[in-house]
CSV table of C-alpha atoms in Angstrom, one decimal:
chain,number,residue,atom,x,y,z
X,1,MET,CA,-34.5,68.8,-79.1
X,2,ALA,CA,-32.0,66.3,-77.9
X,3,ARG,CA,-32.9,62.6,-77.8
X,4,TYR,CA,-30.4,62.0,-75.0
X,5,ASP,CA,-29.3,63.8,-71.8
X,6,LEU,CA,-25.8,62.2,-72.0
X,7,ILE,CA,-23.6,60.7,-74.7
X,8,ILE,CA,-20.6,58.6,-73.6
X,9,PHE,CA,-17.9,58.4,-76.2
X,10,ASP,CA,-15.1,55.9,-76.4
X,11,PHE,CA,-11.9,57.7,-77.6
X,12,ASP,CA,-9.5,55.4,-79.5
X,13,GLY,CA,-11.1,54.3,-82.8
X,14,THR,CA,-14.2,56.4,-82.1
X,15,LEU,CA,-13.2,60.0,-81.8
X,16,ALA,CA,-9.5,59.6,-82.7
X,17,ASP,CA,-7.7,57.5,-85.3
X,18,SER,CA,-5.3,55.8,-82.9
X,19,LEU,CA,-5.1,52.6,-84.9
X,20,THR,CA,-3.0,54.2,-87.7
X,21,TRP,CA,-0.5,55.3,-85.1
X,22,PHE,CA,-0.6,52.1,-83.1
X,23,ARG,CA,0.4,50.0,-86.1
X,24,THR,CA,3.7,52.0,-86.3
X,25,VAL,CA,4.6,50.9,-82.7
X,26,LEU,CA,3.0,47.4,-82.7
X,27,GLY,CA,6.2,45.6,-83.6
X,28,ASP,CA,8.1,47.1,-80.7
X,29,VAL,CA,5.2,46.5,-78.2
X,30,VAL,CA,5.1,42.8,-79.3
X,31,ASP,CA,8.8,42.4,-78.9
X,32,LYS,CA,8.9,44.1,-75.5
X,33,HIS,CA,6.1,41.9,-74.0
X,34,GLY,CA,7.2,38.6,-75.6
X,35,LEU,CA,4.2,38.2,-77.8
X,36,PRO,CA,4.2,36.3,-81.1
X,37,PRO,CA,5.0,38.3,-84.2
X,38,ILE,CA,2.0,40.0,-85.8
X,39,ASP,CA,2.2,40.8,-89.5
X,40,ASP,CA,-0.2,43.0,-91.4
X,41,GLU,CA,-2.5,40.1,-92.4
X,42,LYS,CA,-2.8,38.8,-88.8
X,43,ALA,CA,-3.3,42.3,-87.5
X,44,GLU,CA,-6.2,42.8,-89.8
X,45,ALA,CA,-7.7,39.4,-88.9
X,46,LEU,CA,-7.6,40.3,-85.2
X,47,ARG,CA,-10.0,43.2,-85.9
X,48,ASP,CA,-12.7,40.5,-86.6
X,49,LEU,CA,-12.4,39.0,-83.1
X,50,PRO,CA,-13.8,40.0,-79.7
X,51,PRO,CA,-11.2,41.0,-77.1
X,52,LYS,CA,-11.1,37.7,-75.2
X,53,ALA,CA,-10.6,35.8,-78.5
X,54,ILE,CA,-7.8,38.2,-79.4
X,55,MET,CA,-6.1,37.4,-76.0
X,56,ASN,CA,-6.4,33.7,-76.7
X,57,GLU,CA,-5.1,34.0,-80.3
X,58,LEU,CA,-2.0,35.9,-79.1
X,59,GLY,CA,-1.6,33.8,-75.9
X,60,ILE,CA,-1.8,36.8,-73.6
X,61,PRO,CA,-2.5,35.9,-70.0
X,62,SER,CA,-4.9,38.2,-68.1
X,63,TRP,CA,-2.1,39.2,-65.6
X,64,LYS,CA,-0.2,40.8,-68.5
X,65,ILE,CA,-3.0,43.0,-69.7
X,66,PRO,CA,-2.4,45.9,-67.2
X,67,PHE,CA,1.3,46.0,-68.2
X,68,LEU,CA,0.4,46.1,-71.9
X,69,ALA,CA,-2.2,48.8,-71.3
X,70,ASN,CA,0.2,51.0,-69.3
X,71,ASP,CA,2.8,50.7,-72.0
X,72,VAL,CA,0.4,51.7,-74.7
X,73,ARG,CA,-0.9,54.6,-72.6
X,74,SER,CA,2.7,55.9,-72.1
X,75,ARG,CA,3.5,55.6,-75.7
X,76,ALA,CA,0.3,57.4,-76.7
X,77,ALA,CA,1.1,60.3,-74.3
X,78,GLU,CA,4.5,60.6,-75.9
X,79,ASN,CA,3.1,60.6,-79.5
X,80,VAL,CA,0.0,62.7,-79.4
X,81,ASP,CA,1.1,64.6,-82.5
X,82,CYS,CA,0.7,61.4,-84.4
X,83,ILE,CA,-2.9,60.8,-83.3
X,84,HIS,CA,-5.6,62.8,-84.9
X,85,LEU,CA,-9.4,63.2,-84.6
X,86,PHE,CA,-11.5,61.6,-87.3
X,87,GLU,CA,-13.0,64.1,-89.8
X,88,GLY,CA,-16.2,65.5,-88.6
X,89,ILE,CA,-15.6,64.9,-84.8
X,90,ASP,CA,-14.9,68.5,-84.1
X,91,THR,CA,-18.2,69.6,-85.6
X,92,LEU,CA,-20.1,66.7,-83.9
X,93,ILE,CA,-18.9,67.6,-80.4
X,94,ARG,CA,-19.7,71.3,-81.0
X,95,GLN,CA,-23.2,70.5,-82.3
X,96,LEU,CA,-24.1,68.2,-79.4
X,97,SER,CA,-22.7,70.6,-76.8
X,98,ASP,CA,-24.6,73.6,-78.3
X,99,ALA,CA,-27.8,71.5,-78.1
X,100,GLY,CA,-27.3,71.0,-74.4
X,101,VAL,CA,-26.3,67.3,-74.5
X,102,LYS,CA,-23.8,66.4,-71.7
X,103,LEU,CA,-20.8,64.7,-73.1
X,104,ALA,CA,-18.4,62.2,-71.5
X,105,VAL,CA,-15.3,60.4,-72.7
X,106,VAL,CA,-14.7,57.0,-71.1
X,107,SER,CA,-11.4,55.5,-72.4
X,108,SER,CA,-8.7,53.0,-71.7
X,109,ASN,CA,-6.3,55.6,-72.8
X,110,GLY,CA,-4.8,58.1,-70.4
X,111,GLU,CA,-6.4,61.5,-69.8
X,112,THR,CA,-3.2,63.3,-70.8
X,113,ALA,CA,-3.2,61.9,-74.3
X,114,VAL,CA,-7.0,62.2,-74.7
X,115,ARG,CA,-7.0,65.9,-73.7
X,116,ALA,CA,-4.0,66.7,-75.9
X,117,VAL,CA,-5.6,65.1,-79.0
X,118,LEU,CA,-8.9,66.8,-78.4
X,119,GLY,CA,-7.4,70.2,-77.8
X,120,GLU,CA,-8.4,72.8,-75.2
X,121,ALA,CA,-11.4,74.1,-77.1
X,122,LEU,CA,-13.1,70.7,-77.4
X,123,CYS,CA,-12.1,69.6,-73.9
X,124,GLU,CA,-14.1,72.6,-72.6
X,125,ARG,CA,-17.2,71.0,-74.2
X,126,ILE,CA,-16.7,67.6,-72.5
X,127,ASP,CA,-18.5,67.5,-69.2
X,128,LEU,CA,-16.9,64.3,-67.8
X,129,PHE,CA,-13.6,62.4,-68.4
X,130,ALA,CA,-13.1,58.9,-67.1
X,131,CYS,CA,-9.8,57.7,-68.5
X,132,GLY,CA,-7.5,54.8,-67.8
X,133,ALA,CA,-10.4,52.3,-67.7
X,134,ALA,CA,-9.5,48.6,-67.5
X,135,LEU,CA,-10.0,46.6,-70.6
X,136,PHE,CA,-13.2,45.0,-69.3
X,137,GLY,CA,-14.1,47.6,-66.7
X,138,LYS,CA,-16.2,50.1,-68.6
X,139,ALA,CA,-19.6,49.1,-67.3
X,140,SER,CA,-18.9,50.2,-63.7
X,141,ILE,CA,-17.4,53.5,-65.0
X,142,PHE,CA,-20.5,54.1,-67.2
X,143,ARG,CA,-22.7,53.8,-64.1
X,144,LYS,CA,-20.6,56.4,-62.2
X,145,VAL,CA,-20.6,58.8,-65.2
X,146,ILE,CA,-24.4,58.5,-65.6
X,147,ARG,CA,-24.9,59.2,-61.9
X,148,LYS,CA,-22.5,62.2,-62.1
X,149,ALA,CA,-24.4,63.5,-65.1
X,150,GLY,CA,-27.7,63.3,-63.2
X,151,THR,CA,-29.5,61.2,-65.7
X,152,THR,CA,-30.5,57.6,-66.3
X,153,PRO,CA,-29.3,54.8,-68.6
X,154,ASP,CA,-32.4,55.0,-70.9
X,155,ARG,CA,-31.5,58.7,-71.6
X,156,THR,CA,-27.8,57.8,-72.3
X,157,LEU,CA,-26.2,56.8,-75.6
X,158,SER,CA,-22.9,55.0,-75.6
X,159,VAL,CA,-20.8,55.3,-78.8
X,160,GLY,CA,-17.8,53.0,-79.3
X,161,ASP,CA,-15.9,51.0,-81.9
X,162,GLU,CA,-15.4,47.7,-80.2
X,163,VAL,CA,-17.5,44.7,-78.9
X,164,ARG,CA,-16.6,45.6,-75.3
X,165,ASP,CA,-18.2,49.0,-75.7
X,166,ILE,CA,-21.4,47.4,-76.8
X,167,ASP,CA,-21.1,44.9,-73.9
X,168,ALA,CA,-20.6,47.7,-71.4
X,169,ALA,CA,-23.6,49.6,-72.7
X,170,ARG,CA,-25.8,46.5,-72.5
X,171,GLU,CA,-24.6,45.7,-69.0
X,172,THR,CA,-25.4,49.3,-67.9
X,173,GLY,CA,-28.8,49.5,-69.6
X,174,CYS,CA,-27.9,52.5,-71.9
X,175,ILE,CA,-28.4,52.6,-75.7
X,176,ALA,CA,-25.6,50.8,-77.4
X,177,GLY,CA,-24.2,52.7,-80.4
X,178,ALA,CA,-21.3,51.5,-82.6
X,179,VAL,CA,-19.2,53.2,-85.3
X,180,ASN,CA,-17.8,51.3,-88.2
X,181,TRP,CA,-14.7,53.4,-88.7
X,182,GLY,CA,-12.6,52.1,-85.7
X,183,PHE,CA,-10.8,48.9,-84.6
X,184,ALA,CA,-13.5,46.3,-84.9
X,185,THR,CA,-14.9,45.3,-88.3
X,186,GLN,CA,-18.4,45.9,-89.5
X,187,GLY,CA,-19.0,42.2,-89.4
X,188,ILE,CA,-18.1,41.6,-85.8
X,189,LEU,CA,-20.1,44.7,-84.7
X,190,ASP,CA,-23.1,43.6,-86.7
X,191,ALA,CA,-23.0,40.2,-85.0
X,192,GLN,CA,-23.5,42.0,-81.6
X,193,SER,CA,-26.7,43.7,-82.9
X,194,PRO,CA,-26.0,47.2,-81.5
X,195,ASP,CA,-29.0,49.4,-81.0
X,196,VAL,CA,-27.6,51.9,-83.5
X,197,MET,CA,-24.8,51.6,-86.1
X,198,PHE,CA,-23.2,54.8,-87.4
X,199,GLU,CA,-21.2,55.2,-90.6
X,200,CYS,CA,-20.1,58.8,-90.1
X,201,PRO,CA,-20.1,61.4,-87.3
X,202,GLU,CA,-23.0,63.3,-89.0
X,203,GLU,CA,-25.2,60.3,-88.4
X,204,ILE,CA,-24.5,60.5,-84.7
X,205,ALA,CA,-25.7,64.1,-84.7
X,206,ALA,CA,-28.7,63.3,-86.8
X,207,HIS,CA,-29.7,60.4,-84.5
X,208,SER,CA,-29.1,62.3,-81.3
X,209,LEU,CA,-30.8,65.6,-82.2
X,210,ASP,CA,-34.3,65.8,-83.6
X,211,GLU,CA,-33.6,68.8,-85.7
X,212,ILE,CA,-30.3,69.9,-87.2
X,213,PRO,CA,-30.6,72.7,-89.8
X,214,ASN,CA,-28.8,72.2,-93.0
X,215,LEU,CA,-27.3,68.8,-91.9
X,216,LYS,CA,-26.6,66.6,-94.9
X,217,LEU,CA,-26.5,62.9,-94.1
X,218,ALA,CA,-24.2,60.5,-95.7
X,219,GLY,CA,-25.9,58.9,-98.7
X,220,SER,CA,-28.6,61.6,-98.9
């Protein structure tokens, strides 16, 4: 039995390890858009800040965000071979789909890159794609996705790796789930008090489905 009718997944940092790739192009992105240099220590410190604080720390005006986002999307589409799903995501998507849970991907990344990294077989199991979302525009997209899925917020789980994912879930009224293997640190996520914190994909399956035969949870 499924606990939810719909699960909305973020992509970068939740389903796919985009951060490892992004670190390889960060220097070029910074130079192109006239941002201050970001060394490894500073990049790591930024993970412990919410998005608006990151913008303030780097001196990024709001008007520049769409240009930065478009640049990163284009680079991701050109480097899909360097972006890989986290271990266990393939199995997770298949388990949820087989159980009849509708699945959606809502991402700031472009749909071309998202589909390429997921692969055709997994894309067939995703019911809804809503890609190219604005940095702070996920809540309105969540509402549209929930309506299209024919369900309600209380029957919807959002799973993301950033503070803005939790904020969007709260604004929409769906269950706010967070993963601790993405961009934001465990500390900044804990400070937001998400409804559910996941430490591995297996925990998402165990939480979402009442019964999963032979599923071994982390730490058990």
